[in-house]
Each structure stands twice: as C-alpha cells, then as structure tokens.
PDB file of C-alpha atoms in Angstrom:
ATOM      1  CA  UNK A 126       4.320 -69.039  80.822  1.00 62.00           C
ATOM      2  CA  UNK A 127       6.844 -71.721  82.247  1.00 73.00           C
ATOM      3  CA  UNK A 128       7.094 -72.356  85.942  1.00 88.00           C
ATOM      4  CA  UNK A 129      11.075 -71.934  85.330  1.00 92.00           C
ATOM      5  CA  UNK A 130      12.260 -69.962  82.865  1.00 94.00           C
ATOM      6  CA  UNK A 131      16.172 -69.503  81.694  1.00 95.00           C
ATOM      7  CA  UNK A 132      17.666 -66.585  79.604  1.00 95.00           C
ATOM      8  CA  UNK A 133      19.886 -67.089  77.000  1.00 96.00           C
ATOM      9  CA  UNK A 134      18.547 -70.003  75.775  1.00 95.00           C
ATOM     10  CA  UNK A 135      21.911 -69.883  73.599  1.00 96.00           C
ATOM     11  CA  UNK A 136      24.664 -68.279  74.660  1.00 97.00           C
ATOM     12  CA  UNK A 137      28.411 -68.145  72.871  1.00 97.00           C
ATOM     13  CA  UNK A 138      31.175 -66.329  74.370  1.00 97.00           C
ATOM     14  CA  UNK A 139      35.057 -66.258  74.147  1.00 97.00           C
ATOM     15  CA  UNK A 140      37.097 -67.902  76.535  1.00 97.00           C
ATOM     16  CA  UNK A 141      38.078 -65.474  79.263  1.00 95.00           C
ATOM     17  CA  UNK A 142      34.896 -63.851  78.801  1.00 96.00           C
ATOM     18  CA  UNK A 143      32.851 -63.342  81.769  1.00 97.00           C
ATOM     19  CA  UNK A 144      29.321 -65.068  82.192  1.00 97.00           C
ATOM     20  CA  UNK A 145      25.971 -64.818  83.306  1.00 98.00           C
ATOM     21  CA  UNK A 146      22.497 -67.370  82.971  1.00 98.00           C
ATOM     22  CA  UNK A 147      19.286 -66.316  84.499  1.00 98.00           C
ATOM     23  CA  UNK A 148      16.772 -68.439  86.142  1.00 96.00           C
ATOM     24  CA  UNK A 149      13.660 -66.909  87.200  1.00 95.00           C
ATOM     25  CA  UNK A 150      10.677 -69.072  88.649  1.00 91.00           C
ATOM     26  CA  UNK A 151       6.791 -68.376  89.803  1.00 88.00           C
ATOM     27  CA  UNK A 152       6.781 -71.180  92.038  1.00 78.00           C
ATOM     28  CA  UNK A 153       7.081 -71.357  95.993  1.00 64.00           C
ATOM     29  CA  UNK A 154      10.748 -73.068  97.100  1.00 70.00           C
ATOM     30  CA  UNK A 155      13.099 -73.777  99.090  1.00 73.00           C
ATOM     31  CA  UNK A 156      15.987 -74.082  97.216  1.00 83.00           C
ATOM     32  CA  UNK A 157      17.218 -74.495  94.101  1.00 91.00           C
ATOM     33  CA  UNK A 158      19.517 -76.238  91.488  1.00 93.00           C
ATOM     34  CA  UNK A 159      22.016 -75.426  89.140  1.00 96.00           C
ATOM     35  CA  UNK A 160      22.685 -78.713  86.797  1.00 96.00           C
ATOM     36  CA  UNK A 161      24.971 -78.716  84.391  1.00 96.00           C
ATOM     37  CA  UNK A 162      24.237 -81.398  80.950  1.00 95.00           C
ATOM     38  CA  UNK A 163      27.734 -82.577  78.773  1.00 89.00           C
ATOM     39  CA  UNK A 164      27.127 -83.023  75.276  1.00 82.00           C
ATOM     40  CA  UNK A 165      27.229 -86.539  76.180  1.00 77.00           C
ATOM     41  CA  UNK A 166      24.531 -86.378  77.945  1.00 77.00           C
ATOM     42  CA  UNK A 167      24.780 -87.148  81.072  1.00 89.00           C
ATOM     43  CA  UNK A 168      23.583 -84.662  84.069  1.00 93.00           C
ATOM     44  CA  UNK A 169      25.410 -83.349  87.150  1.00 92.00           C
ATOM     45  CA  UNK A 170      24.325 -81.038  90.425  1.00 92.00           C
ATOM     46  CA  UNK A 171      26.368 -78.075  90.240  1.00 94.00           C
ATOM     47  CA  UNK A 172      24.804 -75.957  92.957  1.00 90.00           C
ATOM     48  CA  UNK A 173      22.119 -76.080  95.386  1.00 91.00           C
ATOM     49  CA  UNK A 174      20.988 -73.205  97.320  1.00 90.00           C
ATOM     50  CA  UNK A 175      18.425 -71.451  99.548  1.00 88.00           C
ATOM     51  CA  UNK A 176      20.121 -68.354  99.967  1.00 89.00           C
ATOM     52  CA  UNK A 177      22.909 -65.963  99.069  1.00 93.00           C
ATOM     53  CA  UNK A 178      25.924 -67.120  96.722  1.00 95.00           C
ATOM     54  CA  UNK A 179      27.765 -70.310  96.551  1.00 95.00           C
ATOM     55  CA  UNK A 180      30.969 -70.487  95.091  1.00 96.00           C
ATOM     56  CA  UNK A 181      32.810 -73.429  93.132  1.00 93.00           C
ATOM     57  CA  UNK A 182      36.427 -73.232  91.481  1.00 93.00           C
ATOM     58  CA  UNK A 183      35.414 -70.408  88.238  1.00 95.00           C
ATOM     59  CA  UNK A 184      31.432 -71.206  89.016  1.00 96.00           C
ATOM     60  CA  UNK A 185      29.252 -68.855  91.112  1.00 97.00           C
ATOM     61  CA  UNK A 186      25.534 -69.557  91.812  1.00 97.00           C
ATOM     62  CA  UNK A 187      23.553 -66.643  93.690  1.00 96.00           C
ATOM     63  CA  UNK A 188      19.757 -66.774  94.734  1.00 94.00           C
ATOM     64  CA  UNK A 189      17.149 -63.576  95.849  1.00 92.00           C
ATOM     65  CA  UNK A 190      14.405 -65.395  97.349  1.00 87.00           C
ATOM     66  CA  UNK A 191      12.424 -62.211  97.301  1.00 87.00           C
ATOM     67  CA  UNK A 192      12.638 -61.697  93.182  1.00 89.00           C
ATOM     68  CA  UNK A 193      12.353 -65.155  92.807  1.00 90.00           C
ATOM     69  CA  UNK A 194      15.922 -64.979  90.665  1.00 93.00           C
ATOM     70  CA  UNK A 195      18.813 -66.923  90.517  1.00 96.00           C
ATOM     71  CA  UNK A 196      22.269 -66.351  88.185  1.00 97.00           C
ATOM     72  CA  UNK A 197      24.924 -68.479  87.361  1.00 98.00           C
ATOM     73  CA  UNK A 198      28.262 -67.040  86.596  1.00 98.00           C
ATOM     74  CA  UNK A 199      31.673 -68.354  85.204  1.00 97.00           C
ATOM     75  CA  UNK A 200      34.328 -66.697  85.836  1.00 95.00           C
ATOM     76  CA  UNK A 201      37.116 -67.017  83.142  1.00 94.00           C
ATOM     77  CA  UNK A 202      35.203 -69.671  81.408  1.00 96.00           C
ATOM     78  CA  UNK A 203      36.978 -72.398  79.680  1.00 96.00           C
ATOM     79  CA  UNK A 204      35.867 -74.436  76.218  1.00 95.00           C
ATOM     80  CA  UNK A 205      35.151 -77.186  78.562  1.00 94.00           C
ATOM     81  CA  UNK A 206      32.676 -75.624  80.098  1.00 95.00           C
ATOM     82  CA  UNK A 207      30.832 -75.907  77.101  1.00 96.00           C
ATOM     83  CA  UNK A 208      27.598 -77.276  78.104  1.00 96.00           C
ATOM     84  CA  UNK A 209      23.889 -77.015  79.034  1.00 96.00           C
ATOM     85  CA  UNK A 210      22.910 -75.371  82.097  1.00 97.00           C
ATOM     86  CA  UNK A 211      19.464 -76.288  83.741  1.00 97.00           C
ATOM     87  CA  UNK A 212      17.858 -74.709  86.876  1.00 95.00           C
ATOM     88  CA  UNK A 213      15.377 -76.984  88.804  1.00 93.00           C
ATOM     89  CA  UNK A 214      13.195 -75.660  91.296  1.00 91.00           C
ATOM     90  CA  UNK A 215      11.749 -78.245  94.508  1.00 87.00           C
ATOM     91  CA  UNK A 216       8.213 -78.120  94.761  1.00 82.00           C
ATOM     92  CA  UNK A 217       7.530 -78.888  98.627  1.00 75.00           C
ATOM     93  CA  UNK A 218       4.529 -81.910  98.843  1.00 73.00           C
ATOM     94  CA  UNK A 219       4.561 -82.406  95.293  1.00 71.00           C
ATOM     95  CA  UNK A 220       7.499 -84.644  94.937  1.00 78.00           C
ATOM     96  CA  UNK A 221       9.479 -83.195  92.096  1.00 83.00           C
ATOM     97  CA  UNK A 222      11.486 -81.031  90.533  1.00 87.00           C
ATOM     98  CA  UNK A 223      10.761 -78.605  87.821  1.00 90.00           C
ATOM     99  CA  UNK A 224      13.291 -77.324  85.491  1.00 92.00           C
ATOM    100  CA  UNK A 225      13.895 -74.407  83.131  1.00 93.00           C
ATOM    101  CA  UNK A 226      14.713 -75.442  79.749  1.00 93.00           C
ATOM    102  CA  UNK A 227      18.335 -75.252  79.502  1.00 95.00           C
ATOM    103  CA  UNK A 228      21.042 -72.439  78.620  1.00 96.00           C
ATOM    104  CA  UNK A 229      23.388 -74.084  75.709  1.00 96.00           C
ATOM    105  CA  UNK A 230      26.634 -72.592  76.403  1.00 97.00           C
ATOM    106  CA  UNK A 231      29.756 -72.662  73.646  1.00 97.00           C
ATOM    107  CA  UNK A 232      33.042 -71.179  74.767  1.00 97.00           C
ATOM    108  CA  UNK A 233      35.250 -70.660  71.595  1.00 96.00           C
ATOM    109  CA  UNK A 234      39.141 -70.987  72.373  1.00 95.00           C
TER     110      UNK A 234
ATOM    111  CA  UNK B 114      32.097 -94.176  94.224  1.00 87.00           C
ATOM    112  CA  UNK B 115      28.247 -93.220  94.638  1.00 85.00           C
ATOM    113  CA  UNK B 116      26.555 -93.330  91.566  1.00 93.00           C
ATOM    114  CA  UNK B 117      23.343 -94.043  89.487  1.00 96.00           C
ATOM    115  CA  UNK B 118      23.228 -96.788  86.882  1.00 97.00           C
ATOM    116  CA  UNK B 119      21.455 -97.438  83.573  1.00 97.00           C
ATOM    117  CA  UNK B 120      21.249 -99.578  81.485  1.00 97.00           C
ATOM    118  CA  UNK B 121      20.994 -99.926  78.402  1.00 97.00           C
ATOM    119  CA  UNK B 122      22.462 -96.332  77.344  1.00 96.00           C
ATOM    120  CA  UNK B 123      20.848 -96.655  73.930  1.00 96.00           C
ATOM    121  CA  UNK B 124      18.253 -98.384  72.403  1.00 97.00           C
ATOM    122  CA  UNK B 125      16.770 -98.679  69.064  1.00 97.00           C
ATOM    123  CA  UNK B 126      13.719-100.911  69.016  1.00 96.00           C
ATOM    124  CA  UNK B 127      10.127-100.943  67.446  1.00 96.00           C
ATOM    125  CA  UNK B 128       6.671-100.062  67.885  1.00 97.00           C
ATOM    126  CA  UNK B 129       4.704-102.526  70.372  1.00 97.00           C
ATOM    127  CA  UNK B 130       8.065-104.521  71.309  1.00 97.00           C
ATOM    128  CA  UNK B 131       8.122-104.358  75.456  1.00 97.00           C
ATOM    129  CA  UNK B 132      11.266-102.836  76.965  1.00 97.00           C
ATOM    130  CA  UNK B 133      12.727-102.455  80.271  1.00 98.00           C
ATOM    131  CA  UNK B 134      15.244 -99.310  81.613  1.00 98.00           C
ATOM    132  CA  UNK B 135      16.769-100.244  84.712  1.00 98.00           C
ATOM    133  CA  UNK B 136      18.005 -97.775  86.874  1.00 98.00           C
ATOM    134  CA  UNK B 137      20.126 -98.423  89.990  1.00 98.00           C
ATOM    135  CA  UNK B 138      21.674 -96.685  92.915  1.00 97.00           C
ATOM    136  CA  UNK B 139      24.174 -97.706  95.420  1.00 96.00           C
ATOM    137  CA  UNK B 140      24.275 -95.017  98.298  1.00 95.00           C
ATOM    138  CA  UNK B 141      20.803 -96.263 100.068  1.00 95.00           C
ATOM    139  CA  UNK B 142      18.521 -93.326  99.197  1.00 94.00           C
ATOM    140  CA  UNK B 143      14.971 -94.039  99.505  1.00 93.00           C
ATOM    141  CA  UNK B 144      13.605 -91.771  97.104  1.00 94.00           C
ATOM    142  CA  UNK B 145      14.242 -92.499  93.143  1.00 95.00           C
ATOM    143  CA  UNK B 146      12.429 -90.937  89.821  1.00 95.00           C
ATOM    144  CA  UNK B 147      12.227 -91.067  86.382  1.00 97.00           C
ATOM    145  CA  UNK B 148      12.665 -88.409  83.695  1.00 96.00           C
ATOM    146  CA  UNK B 149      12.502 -87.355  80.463  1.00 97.00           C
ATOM    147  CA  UNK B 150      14.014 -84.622  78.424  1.00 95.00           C
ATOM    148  CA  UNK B 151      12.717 -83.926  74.498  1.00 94.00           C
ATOM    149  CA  UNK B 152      13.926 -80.458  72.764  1.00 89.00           C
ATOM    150  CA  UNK B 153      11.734 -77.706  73.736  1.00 85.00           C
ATOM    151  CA  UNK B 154      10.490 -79.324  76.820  1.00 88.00           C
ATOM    152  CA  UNK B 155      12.775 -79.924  79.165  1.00 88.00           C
ATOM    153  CA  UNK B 156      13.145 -82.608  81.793  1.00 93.00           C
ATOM    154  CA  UNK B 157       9.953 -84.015  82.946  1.00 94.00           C
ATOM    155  CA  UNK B 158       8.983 -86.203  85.775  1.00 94.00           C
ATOM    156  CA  UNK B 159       7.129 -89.402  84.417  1.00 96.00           C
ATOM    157  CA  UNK B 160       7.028 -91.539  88.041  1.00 96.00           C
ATOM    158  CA  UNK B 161       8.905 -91.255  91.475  1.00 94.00           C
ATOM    159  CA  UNK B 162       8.960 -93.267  94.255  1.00 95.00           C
ATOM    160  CA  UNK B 163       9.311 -92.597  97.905  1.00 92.00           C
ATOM    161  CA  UNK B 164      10.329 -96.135  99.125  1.00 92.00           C
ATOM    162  CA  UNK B 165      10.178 -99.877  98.446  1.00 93.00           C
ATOM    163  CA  UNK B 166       6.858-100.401  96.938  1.00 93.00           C
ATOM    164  CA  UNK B 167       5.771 -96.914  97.448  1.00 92.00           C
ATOM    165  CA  UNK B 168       5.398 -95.376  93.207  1.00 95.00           C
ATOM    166  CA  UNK B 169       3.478 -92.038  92.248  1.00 93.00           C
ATOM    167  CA  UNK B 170       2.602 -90.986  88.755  1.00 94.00           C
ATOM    168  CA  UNK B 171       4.749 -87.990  87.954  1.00 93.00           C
ATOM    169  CA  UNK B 172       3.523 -85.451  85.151  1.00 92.00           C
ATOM    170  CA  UNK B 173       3.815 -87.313  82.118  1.00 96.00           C
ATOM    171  CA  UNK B 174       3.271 -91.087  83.222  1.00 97.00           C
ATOM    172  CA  UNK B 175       0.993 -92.761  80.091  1.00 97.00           C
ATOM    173  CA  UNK B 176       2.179 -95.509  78.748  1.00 97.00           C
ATOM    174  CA  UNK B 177       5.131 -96.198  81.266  1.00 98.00           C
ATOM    175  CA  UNK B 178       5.170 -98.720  83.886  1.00 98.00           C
ATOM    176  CA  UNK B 179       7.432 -98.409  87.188  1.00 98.00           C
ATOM    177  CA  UNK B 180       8.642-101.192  90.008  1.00 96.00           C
ATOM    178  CA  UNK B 181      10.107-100.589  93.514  1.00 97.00           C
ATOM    179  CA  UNK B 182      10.444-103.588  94.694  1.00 97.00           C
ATOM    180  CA  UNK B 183      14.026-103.343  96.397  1.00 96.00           C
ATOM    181  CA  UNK B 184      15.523-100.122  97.507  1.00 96.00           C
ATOM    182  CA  UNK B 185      18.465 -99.744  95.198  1.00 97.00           C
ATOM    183  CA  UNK B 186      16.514-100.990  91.545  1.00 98.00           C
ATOM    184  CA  UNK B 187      13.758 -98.696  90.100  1.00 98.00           C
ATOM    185  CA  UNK B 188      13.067-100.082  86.600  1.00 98.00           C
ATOM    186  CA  UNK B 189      11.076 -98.495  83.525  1.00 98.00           C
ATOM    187  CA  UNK B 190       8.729-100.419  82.033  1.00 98.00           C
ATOM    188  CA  UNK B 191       7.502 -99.553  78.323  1.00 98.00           C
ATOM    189  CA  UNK B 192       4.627-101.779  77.674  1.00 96.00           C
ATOM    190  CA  UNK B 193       3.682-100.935  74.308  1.00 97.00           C
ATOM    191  CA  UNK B 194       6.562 -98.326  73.525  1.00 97.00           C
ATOM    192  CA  UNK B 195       4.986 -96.068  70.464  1.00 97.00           C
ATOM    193  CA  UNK B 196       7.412 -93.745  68.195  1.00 97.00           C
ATOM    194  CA  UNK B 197       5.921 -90.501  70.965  1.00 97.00           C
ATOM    195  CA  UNK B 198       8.590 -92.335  73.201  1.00 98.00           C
ATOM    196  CA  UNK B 199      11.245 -91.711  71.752  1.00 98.00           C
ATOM    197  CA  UNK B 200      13.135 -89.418  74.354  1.00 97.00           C
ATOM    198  CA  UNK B 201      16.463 -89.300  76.360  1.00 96.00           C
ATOM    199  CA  UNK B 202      15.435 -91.114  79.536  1.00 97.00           C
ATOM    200  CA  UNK B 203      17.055 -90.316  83.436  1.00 97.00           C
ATOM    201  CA  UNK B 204      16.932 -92.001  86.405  1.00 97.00           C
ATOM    202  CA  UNK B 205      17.835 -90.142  89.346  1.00 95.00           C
ATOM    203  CA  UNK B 206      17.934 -90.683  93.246  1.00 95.00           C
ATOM    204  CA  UNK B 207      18.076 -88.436  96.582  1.00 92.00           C
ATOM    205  CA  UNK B 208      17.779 -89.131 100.354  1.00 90.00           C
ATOM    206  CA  UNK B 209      15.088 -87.281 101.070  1.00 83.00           C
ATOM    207  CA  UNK B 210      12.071 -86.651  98.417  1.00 81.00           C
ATOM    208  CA  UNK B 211      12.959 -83.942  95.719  1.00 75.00           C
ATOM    209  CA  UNK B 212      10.895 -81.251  96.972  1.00 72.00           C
ATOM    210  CA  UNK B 213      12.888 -81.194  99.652  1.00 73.00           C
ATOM    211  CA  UNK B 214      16.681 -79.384 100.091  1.00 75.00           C
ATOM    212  CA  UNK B 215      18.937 -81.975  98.849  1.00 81.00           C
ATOM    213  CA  UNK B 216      21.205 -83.209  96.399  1.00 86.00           C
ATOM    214  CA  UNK B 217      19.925 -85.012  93.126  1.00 89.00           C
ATOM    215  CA  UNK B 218      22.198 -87.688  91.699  1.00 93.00           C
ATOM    216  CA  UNK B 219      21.286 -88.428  87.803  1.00 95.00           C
ATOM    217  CA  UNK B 220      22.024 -91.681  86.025  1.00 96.00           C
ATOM    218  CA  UNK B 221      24.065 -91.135  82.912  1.00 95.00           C
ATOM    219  CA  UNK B 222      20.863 -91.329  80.352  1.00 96.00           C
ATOM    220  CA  UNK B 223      19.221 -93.904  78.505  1.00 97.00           C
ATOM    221  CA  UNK B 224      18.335 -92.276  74.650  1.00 96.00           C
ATOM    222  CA  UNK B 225      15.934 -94.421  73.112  1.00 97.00           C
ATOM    223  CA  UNK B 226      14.139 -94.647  69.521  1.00 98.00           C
ATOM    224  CA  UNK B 227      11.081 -96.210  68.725  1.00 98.00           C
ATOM    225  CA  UNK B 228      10.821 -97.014  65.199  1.00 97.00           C
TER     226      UNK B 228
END
C-alpha cells in the first residue's frame, strides 16, 4: 500500500462541473501539497497546508489532520485546468517529499 | 522572477555516454533535490542536498552522481546512463529542507532517453 494515495487516478468532467481529488496518506506530517503537472510537463505548488481550507481563484484545498485526508476542489472548472494533480506529503528528518501518483484531469468544453 | 533552471529540457543519448543535468536556482535557498517521475511511480527523490557541499542519497540514487559545490548549481551526473534511465527528470529547491512547511519550487523538467 502507497504512503500517498490519490483517487481518481483519471478523472473527466464537463466544464462547469464541480470537482473533487482525494489524497489520503499513512505517514506522520505537517503539511501538505497540492501540485499541479501541465501536459508540458512542468510542475507548480498549488497549495500548501497544515490545517483547514485554503482557497485560490476556482481552487480549494482542505486538510483533516485527524483522518489523515486531504481534497482538492475546482469550482467551475475550466478546459485549462486540464492537468495532473499530485499531493506530496513532508516527511519531518527524512528530507523529502513523498507524493501520490497523480489525478489526470480532462475538462471537455 | 524566482525560478528553477534546467538544462537541457530533452535529451536523447546512448547507453554508457556520460551526461550532465544542471539545475539552477536564483532566490538563495539552501536546500535543492532531484527527482524523477516514470508512469506508475510517481515522483521519486534520487539525491537532495541541504547546503554547499552537504548531498544525501534520496530513495532511488544508483547510478546517479550529484555536486553542491555553489549554492545556486546542483548538477546531475549520469555516469554510465543505461536505457532504466530513461525518465522525466526535476530539479527543485526550498528554503528550508522539504520535510519541513514550505514552498517547493520545481524546475521545468529534463525528459531524457537512453537508447
């Protein structure tokens, strides 16, 4: 069983159409990361957060430390947002990061 | 405008032919690390390094080489690269070591193929 694990691992949904990636994790943290991968590949830090919700434009990010659970939601989502989303979890005194494998997200116009 | 580099962004080369990734970063952050991400696996840590000439072996380190010898520069070094290489490579930087609650800034990917 991963450390991180992500549900969908594909996900397609109309544009408008509300929604929602899991992230649940086995691991002891502080925070955690929502990263979000273009098809061309390049990565970028969404969210990072220890507790409650964090909001961004359409993009929502909440954490339950106690479940050991995070979601991220888009509002409204456009085709643009078409992308992979990855979760990475801290691991205090080991020096790294480990991530869930990804949530491929289309948005169809 | 704070950012990661690397460079080259793709590569194509052969089996045994030496090769060199180099990752910099231009907003002073002492702790840098290497990644990377194959289909079905995910991103994974191959090296890090806390400071100028301070490296650690990640969790996938054989057969990669690392350097810290100035602050900003943290180059890959492929000895030997074999086709098992063959990955999407990221460099990626923070102030404070990743385990701890900060940002991550990612380089824009290096996707090479050993032939």
């Amino acid at each position: 069983k991963n450390e991180v694990e992500q549900s969908p691992q594909n996900l397609t949904a109309q544009e408008g159409e509300f929604i929602t990636i899991n992230c649940s994790y086995s691991v002891g943290i502080s925070a955690l990361h929502w990263l979000q991968q273009h098809p061309g590949g390049g990565i970028v830090s969404l969210f990072m957060l220890s507790s409650g919700k964090k909001k961004h434009g359409r993009l929502i990010a909440t954490i339950n430390i106690q479940e050991k659970h995070s979601s991220l939601h888009i509002t409204a989502p456009h085709p643009r947002d078409s992308a992979v989303y990855i979760c990475a979890v801290p691991i205090q005194g080991a020096q790294k990061l480990v991530f869930g494998q990804g949530t491929r997200l289309t948005i169809n116009p | 405008e704070a950012q990661v580099t690397q460079n080259p962004r793709y590569l194509i080369t052969v089996t045994g032919k030496k090769l060199t990734v180099t990752c910099s970063q231009n907003m002073n952050h002492e702790y840098m690390s290497w990644y990377r991400q194959d289909p079905g696996l995910g991103l994974r840590q191959i090296y890090y390094s806390m400071n100028v000439e301070v490296t650690d072996k990640g969790d996938v380190p054989e057969g990669y080489k690392v350097s810290r010898k100035e602050k900003r520069n943290f180059p890959l070094i492929l000895e030997s690269p074999s086709p098992n290489q063959t990955s999407l490579y990221f460099c990626a930087s923070s102030p404070q070591p990743a385990g701890a609650y900060n940002e991550q800034y990612f380089g824009p990917g290096t996707r090479l193929t050993v032939t």
